[in-house]
Coordinates of C-alpha atoms and ligand atoms in Angstrom, one line a residue:
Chain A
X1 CA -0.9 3.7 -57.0
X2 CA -3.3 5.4 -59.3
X3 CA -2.4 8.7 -61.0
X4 CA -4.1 12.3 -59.9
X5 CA -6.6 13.1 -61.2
X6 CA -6.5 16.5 -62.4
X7 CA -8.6 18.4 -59.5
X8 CA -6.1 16.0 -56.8
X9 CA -4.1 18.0 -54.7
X10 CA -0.8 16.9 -53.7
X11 CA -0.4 16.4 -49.6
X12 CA 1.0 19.0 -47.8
X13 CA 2.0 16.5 -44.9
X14 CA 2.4 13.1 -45.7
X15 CA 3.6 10.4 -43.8
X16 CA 4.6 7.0 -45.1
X17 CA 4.9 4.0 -43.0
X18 CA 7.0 5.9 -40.0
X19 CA 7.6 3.6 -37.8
X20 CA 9.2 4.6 -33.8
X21 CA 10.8 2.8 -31.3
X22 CA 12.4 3.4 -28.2
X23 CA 15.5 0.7 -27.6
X24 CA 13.0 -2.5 -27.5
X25 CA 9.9 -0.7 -27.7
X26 CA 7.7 0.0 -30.5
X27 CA 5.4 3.1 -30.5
X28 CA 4.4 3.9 -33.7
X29 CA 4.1 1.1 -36.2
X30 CA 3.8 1.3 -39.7
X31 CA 1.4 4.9 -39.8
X32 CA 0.3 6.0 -42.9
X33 CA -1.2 9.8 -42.8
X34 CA -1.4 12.4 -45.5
X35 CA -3.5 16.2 -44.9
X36 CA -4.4 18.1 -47.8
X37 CA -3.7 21.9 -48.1
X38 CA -5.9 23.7 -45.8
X39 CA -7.5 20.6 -44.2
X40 CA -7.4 20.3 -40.5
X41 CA -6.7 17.0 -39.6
X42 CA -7.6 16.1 -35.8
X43 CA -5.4 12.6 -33.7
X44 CA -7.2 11.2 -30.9
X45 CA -6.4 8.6 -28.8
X46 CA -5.8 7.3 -25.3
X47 CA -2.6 8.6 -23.7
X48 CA 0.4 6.9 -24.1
X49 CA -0.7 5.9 -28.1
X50 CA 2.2 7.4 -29.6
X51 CA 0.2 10.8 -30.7
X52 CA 3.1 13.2 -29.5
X53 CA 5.4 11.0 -30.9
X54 CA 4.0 10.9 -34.2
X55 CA 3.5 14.6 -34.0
X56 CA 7.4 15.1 -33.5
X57 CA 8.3 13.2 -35.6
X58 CA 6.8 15.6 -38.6
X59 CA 9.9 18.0 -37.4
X60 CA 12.5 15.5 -36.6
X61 CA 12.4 16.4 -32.7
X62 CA 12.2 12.3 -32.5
X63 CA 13.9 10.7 -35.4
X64 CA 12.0 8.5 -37.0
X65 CA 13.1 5.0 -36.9
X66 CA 11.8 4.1 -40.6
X67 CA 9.1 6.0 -42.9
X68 CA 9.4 8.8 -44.9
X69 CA 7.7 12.4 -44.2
X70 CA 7.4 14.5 -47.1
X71 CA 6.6 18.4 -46.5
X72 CA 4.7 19.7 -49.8
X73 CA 6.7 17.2 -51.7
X74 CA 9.9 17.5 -50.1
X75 CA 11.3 14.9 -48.0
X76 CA 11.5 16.3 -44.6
X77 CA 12.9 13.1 -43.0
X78 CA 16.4 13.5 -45.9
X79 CA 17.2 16.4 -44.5
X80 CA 20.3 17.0 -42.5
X81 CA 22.3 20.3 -40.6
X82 CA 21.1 23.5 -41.9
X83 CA 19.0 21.5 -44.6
X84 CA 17.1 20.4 -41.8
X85 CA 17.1 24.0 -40.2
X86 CA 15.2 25.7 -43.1
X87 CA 12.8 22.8 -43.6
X88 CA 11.9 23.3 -39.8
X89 CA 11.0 26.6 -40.7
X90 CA 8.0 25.5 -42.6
X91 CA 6.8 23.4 -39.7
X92 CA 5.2 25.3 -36.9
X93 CA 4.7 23.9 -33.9
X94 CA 3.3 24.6 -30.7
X95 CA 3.9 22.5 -27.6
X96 CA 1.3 21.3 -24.9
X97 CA 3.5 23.0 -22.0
X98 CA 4.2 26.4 -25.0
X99 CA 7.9 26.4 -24.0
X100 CA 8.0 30.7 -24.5
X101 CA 11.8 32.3 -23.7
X102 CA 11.0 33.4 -20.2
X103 CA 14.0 35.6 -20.7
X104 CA 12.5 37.2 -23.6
X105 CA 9.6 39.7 -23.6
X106 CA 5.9 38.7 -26.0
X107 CA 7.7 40.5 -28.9
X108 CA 11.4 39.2 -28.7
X109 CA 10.1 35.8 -28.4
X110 CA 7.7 36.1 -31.5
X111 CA 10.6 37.6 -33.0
X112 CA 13.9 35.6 -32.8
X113 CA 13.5 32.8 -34.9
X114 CA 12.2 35.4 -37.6
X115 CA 15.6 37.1 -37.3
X116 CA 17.5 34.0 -36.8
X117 CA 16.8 31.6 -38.9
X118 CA 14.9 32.9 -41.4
X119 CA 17.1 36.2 -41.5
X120 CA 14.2 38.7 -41.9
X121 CA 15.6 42.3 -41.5
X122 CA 14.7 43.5 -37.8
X123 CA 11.9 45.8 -38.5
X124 CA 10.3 43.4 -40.9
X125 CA 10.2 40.9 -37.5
X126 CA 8.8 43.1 -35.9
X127 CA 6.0 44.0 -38.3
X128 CA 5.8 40.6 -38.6
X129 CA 5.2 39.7 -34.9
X130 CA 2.9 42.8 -34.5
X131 CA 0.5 41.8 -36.8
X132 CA 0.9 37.9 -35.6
X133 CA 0.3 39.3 -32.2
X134 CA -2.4 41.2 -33.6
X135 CA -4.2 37.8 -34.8
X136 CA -4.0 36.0 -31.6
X137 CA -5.5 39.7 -29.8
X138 CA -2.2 40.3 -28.2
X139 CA -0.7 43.4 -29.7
X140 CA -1.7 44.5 -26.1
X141 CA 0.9 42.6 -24.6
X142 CA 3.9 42.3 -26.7
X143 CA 6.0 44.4 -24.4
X144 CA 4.9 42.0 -21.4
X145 CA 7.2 38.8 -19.9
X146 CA 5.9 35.3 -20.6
X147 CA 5.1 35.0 -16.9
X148 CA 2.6 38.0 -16.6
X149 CA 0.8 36.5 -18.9
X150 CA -2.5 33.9 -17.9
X151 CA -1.8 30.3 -19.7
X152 CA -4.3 31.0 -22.4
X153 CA -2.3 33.9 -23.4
X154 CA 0.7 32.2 -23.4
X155 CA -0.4 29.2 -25.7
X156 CA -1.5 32.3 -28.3
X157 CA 1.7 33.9 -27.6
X158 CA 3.7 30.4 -28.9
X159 CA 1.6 29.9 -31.7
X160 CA 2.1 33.8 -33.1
X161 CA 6.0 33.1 -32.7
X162 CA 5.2 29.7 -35.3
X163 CA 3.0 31.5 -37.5
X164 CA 5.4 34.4 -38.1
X165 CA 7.7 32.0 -40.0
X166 CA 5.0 32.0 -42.5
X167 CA 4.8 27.5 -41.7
X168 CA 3.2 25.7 -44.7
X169 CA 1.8 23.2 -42.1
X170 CA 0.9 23.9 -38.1
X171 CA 1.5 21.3 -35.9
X172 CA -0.5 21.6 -32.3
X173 CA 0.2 18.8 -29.2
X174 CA -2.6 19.1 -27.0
X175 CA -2.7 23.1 -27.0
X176 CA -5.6 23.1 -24.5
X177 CA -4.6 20.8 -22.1
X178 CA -2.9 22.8 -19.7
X179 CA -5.2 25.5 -19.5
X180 CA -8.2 26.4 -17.2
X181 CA -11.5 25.6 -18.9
X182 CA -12.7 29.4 -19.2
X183 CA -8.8 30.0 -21.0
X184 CA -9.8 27.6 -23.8
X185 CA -12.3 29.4 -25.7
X186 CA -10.0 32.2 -26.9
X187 CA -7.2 29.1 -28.0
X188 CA -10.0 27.7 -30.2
X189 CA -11.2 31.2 -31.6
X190 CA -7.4 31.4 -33.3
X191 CA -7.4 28.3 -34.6
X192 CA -10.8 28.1 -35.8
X193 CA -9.5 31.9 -37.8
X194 CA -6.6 29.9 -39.0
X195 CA -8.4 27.1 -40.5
X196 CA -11.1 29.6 -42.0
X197 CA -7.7 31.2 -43.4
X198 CA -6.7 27.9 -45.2
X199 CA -3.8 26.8 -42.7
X200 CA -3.1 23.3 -43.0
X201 CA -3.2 21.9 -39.7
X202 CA -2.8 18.5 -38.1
X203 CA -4.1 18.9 -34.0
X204 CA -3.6 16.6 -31.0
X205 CA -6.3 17.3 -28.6
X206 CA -9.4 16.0 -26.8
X207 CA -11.3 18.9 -27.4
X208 CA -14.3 16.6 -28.8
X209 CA -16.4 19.1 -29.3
X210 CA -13.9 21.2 -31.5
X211 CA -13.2 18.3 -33.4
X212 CA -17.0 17.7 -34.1
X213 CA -17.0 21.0 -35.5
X214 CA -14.3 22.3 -37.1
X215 CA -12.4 19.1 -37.8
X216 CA -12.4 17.8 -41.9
X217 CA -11.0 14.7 -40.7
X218 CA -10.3 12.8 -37.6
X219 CA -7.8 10.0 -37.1
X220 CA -8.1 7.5 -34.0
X221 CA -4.9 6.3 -32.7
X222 CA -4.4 3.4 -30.3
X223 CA -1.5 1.5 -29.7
X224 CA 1.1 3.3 -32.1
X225 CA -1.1 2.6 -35.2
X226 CA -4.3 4.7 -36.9
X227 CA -6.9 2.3 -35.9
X228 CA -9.6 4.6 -37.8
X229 CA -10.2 7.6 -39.9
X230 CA -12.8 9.8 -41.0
X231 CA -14.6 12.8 -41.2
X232 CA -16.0 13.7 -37.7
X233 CA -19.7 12.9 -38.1
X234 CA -18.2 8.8 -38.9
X235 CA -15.8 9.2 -36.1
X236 CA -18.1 10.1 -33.7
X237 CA -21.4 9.1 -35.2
X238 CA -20.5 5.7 -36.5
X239 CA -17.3 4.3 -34.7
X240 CA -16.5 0.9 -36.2
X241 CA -13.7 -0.9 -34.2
X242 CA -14.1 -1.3 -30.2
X243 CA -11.2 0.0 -29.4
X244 CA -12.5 3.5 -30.3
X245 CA -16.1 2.8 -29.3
X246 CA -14.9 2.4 -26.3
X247 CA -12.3 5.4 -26.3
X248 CA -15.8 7.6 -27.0
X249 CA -17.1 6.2 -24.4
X250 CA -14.6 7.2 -22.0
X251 CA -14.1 10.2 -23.0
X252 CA -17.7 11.3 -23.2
X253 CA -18.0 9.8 -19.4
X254 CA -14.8 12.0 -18.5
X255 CA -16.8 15.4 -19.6
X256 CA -19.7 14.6 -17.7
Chain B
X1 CA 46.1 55.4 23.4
X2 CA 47.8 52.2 22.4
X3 CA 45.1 51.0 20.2
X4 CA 45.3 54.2 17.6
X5 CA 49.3 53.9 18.2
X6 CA 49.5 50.4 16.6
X7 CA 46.9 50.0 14.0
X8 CA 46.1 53.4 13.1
X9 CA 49.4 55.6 13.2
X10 CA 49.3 58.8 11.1
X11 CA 53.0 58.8 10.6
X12 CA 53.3 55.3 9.4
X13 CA 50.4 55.9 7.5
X14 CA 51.2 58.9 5.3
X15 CA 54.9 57.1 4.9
X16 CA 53.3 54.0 2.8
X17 CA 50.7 55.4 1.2
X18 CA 52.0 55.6 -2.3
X19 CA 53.5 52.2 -2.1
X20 CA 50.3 51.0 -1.2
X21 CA 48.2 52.9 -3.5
X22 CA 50.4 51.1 -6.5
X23 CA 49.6 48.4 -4.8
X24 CA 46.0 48.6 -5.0
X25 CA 46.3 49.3 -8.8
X26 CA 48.4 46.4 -9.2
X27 CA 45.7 44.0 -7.2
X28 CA 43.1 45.7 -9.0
X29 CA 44.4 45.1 -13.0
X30 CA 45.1 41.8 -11.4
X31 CA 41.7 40.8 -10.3
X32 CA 40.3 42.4 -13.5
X33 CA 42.4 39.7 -15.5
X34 CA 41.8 36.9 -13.7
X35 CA 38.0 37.5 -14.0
X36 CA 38.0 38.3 -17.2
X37 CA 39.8 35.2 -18.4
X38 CA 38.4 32.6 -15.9
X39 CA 34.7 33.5 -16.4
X40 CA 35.3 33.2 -20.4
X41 CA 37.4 30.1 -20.5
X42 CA 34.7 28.6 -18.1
X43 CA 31.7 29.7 -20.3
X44 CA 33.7 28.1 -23.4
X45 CA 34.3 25.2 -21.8
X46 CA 30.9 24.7 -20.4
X47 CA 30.0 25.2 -24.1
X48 CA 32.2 22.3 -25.6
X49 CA 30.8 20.4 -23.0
X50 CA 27.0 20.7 -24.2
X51 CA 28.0 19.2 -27.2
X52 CA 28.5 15.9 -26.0
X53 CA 31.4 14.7 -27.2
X54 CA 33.7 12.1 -24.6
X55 CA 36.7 13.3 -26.3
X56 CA 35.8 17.4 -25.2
X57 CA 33.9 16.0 -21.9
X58 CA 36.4 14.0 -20.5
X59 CA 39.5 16.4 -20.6
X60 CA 36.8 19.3 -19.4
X61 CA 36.0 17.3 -16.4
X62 CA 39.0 16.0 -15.6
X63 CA 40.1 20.3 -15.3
X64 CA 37.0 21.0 -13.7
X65 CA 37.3 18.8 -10.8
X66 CA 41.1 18.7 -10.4
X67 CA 41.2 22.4 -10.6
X68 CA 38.0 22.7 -7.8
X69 CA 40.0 20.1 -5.7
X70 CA 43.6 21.8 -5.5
X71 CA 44.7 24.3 -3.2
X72 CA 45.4 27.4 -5.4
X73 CA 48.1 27.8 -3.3
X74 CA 49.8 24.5 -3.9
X75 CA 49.7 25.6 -7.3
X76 CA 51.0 28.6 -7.2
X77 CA 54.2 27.4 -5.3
X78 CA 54.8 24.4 -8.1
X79 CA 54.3 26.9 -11.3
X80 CA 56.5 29.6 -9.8
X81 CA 59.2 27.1 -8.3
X82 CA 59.1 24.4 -10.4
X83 CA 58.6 25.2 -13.8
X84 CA 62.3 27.1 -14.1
X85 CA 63.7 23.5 -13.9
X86 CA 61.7 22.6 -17.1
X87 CA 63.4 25.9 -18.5
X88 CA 59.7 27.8 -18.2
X89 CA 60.4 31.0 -16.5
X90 CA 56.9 32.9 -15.2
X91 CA 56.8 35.8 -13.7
X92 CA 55.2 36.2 -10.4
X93 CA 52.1 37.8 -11.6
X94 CA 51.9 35.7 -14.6
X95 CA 51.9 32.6 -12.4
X96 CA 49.0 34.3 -10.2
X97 CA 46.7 35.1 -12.8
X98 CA 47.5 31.6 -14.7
X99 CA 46.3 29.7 -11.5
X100 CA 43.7 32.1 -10.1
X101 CA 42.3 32.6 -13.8
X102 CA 42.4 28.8 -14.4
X103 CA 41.1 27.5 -10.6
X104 CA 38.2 30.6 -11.4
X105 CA 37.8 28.7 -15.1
X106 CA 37.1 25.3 -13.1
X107 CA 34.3 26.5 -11.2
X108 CA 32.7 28.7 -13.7
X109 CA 32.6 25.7 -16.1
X110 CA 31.2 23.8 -13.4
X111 CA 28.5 26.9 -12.5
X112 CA 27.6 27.2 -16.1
X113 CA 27.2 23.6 -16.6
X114 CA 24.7 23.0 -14.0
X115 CA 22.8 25.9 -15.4
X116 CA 22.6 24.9 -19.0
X117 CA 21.4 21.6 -17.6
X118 CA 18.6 23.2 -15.8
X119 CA 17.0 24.9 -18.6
X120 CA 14.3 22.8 -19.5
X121 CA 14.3 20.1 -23.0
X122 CA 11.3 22.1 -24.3
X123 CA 13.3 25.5 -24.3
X124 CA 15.7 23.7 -26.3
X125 CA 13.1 21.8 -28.7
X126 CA 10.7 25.3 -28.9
X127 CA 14.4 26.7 -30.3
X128 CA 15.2 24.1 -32.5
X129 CA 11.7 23.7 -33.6
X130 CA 11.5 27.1 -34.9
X131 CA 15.0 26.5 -37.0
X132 CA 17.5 27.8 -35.2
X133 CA 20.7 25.6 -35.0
X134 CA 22.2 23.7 -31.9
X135 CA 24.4 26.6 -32.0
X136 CA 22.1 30.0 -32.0
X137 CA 19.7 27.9 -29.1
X138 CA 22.8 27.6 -26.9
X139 CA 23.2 31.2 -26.9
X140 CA 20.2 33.0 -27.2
X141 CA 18.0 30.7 -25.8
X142 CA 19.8 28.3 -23.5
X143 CA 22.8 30.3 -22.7
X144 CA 20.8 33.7 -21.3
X145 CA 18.8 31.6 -19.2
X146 CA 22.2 29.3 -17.4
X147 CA 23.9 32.6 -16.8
X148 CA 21.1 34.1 -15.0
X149 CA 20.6 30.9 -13.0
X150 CA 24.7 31.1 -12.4
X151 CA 25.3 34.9 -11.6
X152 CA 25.0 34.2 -7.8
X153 CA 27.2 31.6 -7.3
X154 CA 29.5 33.2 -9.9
X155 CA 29.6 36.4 -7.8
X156 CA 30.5 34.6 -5.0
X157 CA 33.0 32.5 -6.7
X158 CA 34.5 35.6 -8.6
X159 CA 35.2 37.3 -5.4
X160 CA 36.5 34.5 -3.3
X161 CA 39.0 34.2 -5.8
X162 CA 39.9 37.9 -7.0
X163 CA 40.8 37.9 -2.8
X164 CA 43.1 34.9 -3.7
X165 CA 45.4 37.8 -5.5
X166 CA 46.7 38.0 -1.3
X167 CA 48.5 34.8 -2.1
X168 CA 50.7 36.5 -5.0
X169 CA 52.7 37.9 -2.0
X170 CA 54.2 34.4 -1.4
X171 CA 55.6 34.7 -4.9
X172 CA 57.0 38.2 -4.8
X173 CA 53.7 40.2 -6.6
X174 CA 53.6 43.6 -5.2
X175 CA 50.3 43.4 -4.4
X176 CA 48.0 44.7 -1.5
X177 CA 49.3 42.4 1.1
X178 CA 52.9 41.8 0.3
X179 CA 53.6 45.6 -0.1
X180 CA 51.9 45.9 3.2
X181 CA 53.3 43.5 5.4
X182 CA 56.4 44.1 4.4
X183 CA 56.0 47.9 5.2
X184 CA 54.8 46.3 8.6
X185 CA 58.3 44.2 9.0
X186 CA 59.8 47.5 8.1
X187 CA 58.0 49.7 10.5
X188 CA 57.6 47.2 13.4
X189 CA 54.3 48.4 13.5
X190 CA 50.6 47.2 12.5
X191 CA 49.3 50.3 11.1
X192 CA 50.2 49.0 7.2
X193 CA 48.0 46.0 7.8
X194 CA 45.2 47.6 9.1
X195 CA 45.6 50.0 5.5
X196 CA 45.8 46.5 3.8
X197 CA 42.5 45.7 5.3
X198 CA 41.0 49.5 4.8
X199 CA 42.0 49.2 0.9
X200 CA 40.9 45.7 0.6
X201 CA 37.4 46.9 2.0
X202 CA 37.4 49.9 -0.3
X203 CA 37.6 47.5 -3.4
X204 CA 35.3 44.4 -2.6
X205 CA 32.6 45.8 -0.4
X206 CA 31.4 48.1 -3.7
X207 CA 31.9 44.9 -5.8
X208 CA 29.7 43.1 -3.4
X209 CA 27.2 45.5 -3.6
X210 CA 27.5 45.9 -7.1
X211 CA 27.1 41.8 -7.4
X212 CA 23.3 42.2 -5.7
X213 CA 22.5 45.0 -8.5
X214 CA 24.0 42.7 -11.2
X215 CA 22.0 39.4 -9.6
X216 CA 18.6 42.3 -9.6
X217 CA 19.4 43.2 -13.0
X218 CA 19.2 39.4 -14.5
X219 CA 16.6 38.3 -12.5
X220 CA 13.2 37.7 -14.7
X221 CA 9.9 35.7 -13.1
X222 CA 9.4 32.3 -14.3
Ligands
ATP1 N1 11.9 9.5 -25.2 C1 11.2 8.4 -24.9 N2 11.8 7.3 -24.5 C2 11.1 6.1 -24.3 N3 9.8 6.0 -24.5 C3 9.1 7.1 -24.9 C4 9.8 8.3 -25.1 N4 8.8 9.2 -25.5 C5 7.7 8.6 -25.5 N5 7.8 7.3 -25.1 C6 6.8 6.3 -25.0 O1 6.1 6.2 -26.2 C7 4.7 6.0 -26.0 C8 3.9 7.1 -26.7 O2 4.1 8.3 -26.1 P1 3.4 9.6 -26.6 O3 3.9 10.7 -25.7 O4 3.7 9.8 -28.0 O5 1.9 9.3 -26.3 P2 0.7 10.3 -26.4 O6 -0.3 9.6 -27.3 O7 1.1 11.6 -26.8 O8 0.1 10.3 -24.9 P3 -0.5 11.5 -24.1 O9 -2.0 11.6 -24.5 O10 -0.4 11.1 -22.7 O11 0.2 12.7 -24.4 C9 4.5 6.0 -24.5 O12 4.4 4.7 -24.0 C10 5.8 6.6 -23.9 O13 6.1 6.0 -22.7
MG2 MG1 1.2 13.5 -25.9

């Protein structure tokens, strides 16, 4: 290890040597990943290369099977009960399928966990949510049920309720996937704002083009280990193993 | 007019009216304990069982499926005669609204259960992710959406059973029926049974139309 340098920055997400399996099966083997304070840090890779898993692992939803994950210097992967709780807190996350309460309307659903777990006073939460809601453009609708809204709306909706816990890093699985191609555009507007607002993020996605653009890094998976990493333009400009040569390849087939 | 004679005789009527009317409060404090106690106990239950453990699951189920499986009756008859030869002396409406209560208990668990097992992983995962604990998911996020899922059956279940309070007049409960047929024994005539009916009408059709306001009220799109 060499020592920082003075201008060095420690990680706020880094993950040492996590390893996953499933009984038998391996799915993640040995990754090594670290993103820096406001950098937005972009996994691609065929489906099935452990991306989600690695992704959940950050917050414990799959327990790791060996590695360590350290949050800002704290060991997130240590933790247990409430410890784990409160360190949780500082990981937002928003799922591919956005999971919202459907029993709870746009502004009890940004709100809960804000009163819950983090034990904010109720009209603080609500501030809090109202101005989140605001940032997505969906003050509108806080008063509305998750299922009058359109998907887009509702992926904005889960990522307000993760961003009112005030996260140190964002977490996103595939937050475009499930929506209709003309919904997508409004998703990437918020998290382009976030980025320009020094969120750190780390994003599953096959939004290519996104990554091209708004990306600092992007890391290839296949097979349950990084095969590559890089700033876009060497991702996509100048692949050097086949296996994500290829990848590109089918990909940019796929958007044709 | 033979028909008004028998089952509709003002004379008779006015006679057992009082009894009957204590009657009716009697089945109705009745029913209100049985539900209350039978729908808790089974939400508890159905809560121990999420957390997974054999040694809650096991003794949960076992209740669950033995109580589902037994005719209340039979148990009613074995509490109320056989427990004074273990030296455990019930009353009769005790005995009722231990069985109805616990046979109400086994259902609910069992409603509840299948509910909290339809609420999808990633309403659980969205909960935990944000940092509330196993226990503040189950009930605000998990528990809200089982219920809803539940309140029909429930309903159903809730008033097949509060009925069951008929079968405390096998044990000497003065409740709707006994006080009734017995006036009928007493009066050689119908009339008290038809009142039986009347006042059994009076309480559960309003419950059953207060059940489709309740399954209205909890009812959210998906
Ligand atoms: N709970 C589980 N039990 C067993 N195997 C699992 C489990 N979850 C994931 N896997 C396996 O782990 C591998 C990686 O899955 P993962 O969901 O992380 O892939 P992914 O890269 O996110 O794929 P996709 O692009 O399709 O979302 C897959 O082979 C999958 O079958
Ligand atoms: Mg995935």
């Amino acid at each position: 290890m060499t020592a920082p340098s003075p201008v060095h920055r420690r990680p706020m997400l880094e993950i040492n040597r996590l390893e996953k399996r499933f009984g038998e099966t391996r799915v993640l083997t040995s990754i090594d990943l670290s993103v820096a304070p406001g950098e937005l840090v972009f996994v691609i890779g065929p489906s099935g290369s452990g991306k989600s898993t690695m992704l959940r692992c950050c917050n414990r939803l799959e327990e790791p099977s060996s590695g360590t994950i350290l949050l800002d210097g704290e060991h997130v992967t240590d933790c247990r009960g409430a410890a784990l709780d409160r360190m949780r807190l500082k990981i937002g996350m928003v799922f591919q399928g956005f999971h919202l309460y459907p029993h709870k309307s746009v502004l009890g659903n940004v709100m809960l966990a804000q009163i819950r777990a983090l034990k904010r006073p109720k009209a603080e939460a609500k501030a809090r949510a109202m101005e989140m809601l605001e940032h997505v453009g969906l003050a509108h609708k806080a008063d509305a049920m998750p299922a009058e809204l359109s998907g887009g709306q509702q992926q904005r909706v889960a990522t307000a309720r993760a961003l009112a816990l005030d996260p140190k890093v964002m977490l996103f699985d595939e937050p475009t996937s499930a929506l209709d191609p003309e919904l997508v555009g409004s998703v990437l507007k918020v998290m382009r704002r976030l980025r320009d607002e020094g969120m750190t993020m780390l994003v599953v996605s096959h939004e290519m083009g996104f990554a091209r653009e708004a990306a600092d890094r992007v890391v290839f998976m296949d097979g349950g280990v990084v095969v590559e990493a890089g700033p876009p333009e060497a991702i996509f400009g100048n692949p050097q193993s086949d296996r994500l040569k290829s990848f590109l390849a089918r990909v940019s087939k796929d958007e044709e | 007019m033979k028909f008004l004679e028998t089952f509709f005789n003002g004379a008779v009527m006015a006679k057992y009216l009082p009894d009957l009317l204590g009657a009716i409060v009697t089945t109705l404090w009745l029913s209100a304990v049985i539900l209350a106690l039978g729908l808790s106990l089974g939400l508890v239950l159905a809560c121990l069982r999420c957390l997974g453990r054999w040694y809650l699951t096991l003794p949960i189920v076992a209740f669950a499926d033995i109580g589902r499986a037994l005719p209340p009756l039979v148990v009613i008859l074995i509490c109320y005669f056989g427990l004074p030869g273990l030296g455990i002396s019930l009353s009769g409406p005790a005995v009722l609204i231990l069985v109805l209560a616990g046979v109400l208990a086994a259902f609910a668990e069992e409603i509840f259960w299948a509910g909290l097992t339809a609420v999808p992983k990633g309403q659980w995962e969205a909960g935990r992710a944000t940092g509330l604990s196993f226990a503040r998911t189950l009930f605000e996020i998990a528990l809200p959406q089982a219920v809803r899922l539940g309140i029909p059956p429930l309903v159903n279940r809730a008033l097949a059973i509060t009925k069951m309070t008929a079968l405390g007049s096998v044990i000497g409960v003065k409740e709707i029926l006994s006080v009734s047929s017995s006036a009928q024994s007493f009066s050689g005539s119908a009339t008290p049974l038809t009142m039986a009916a009347l006042a059994y009408l009076a309480i559960f059709l309003p419950a059953v139309i207060l059940s489709r306001a309740l399954e209205r009220r909890f009812s959210w799109a998906v």
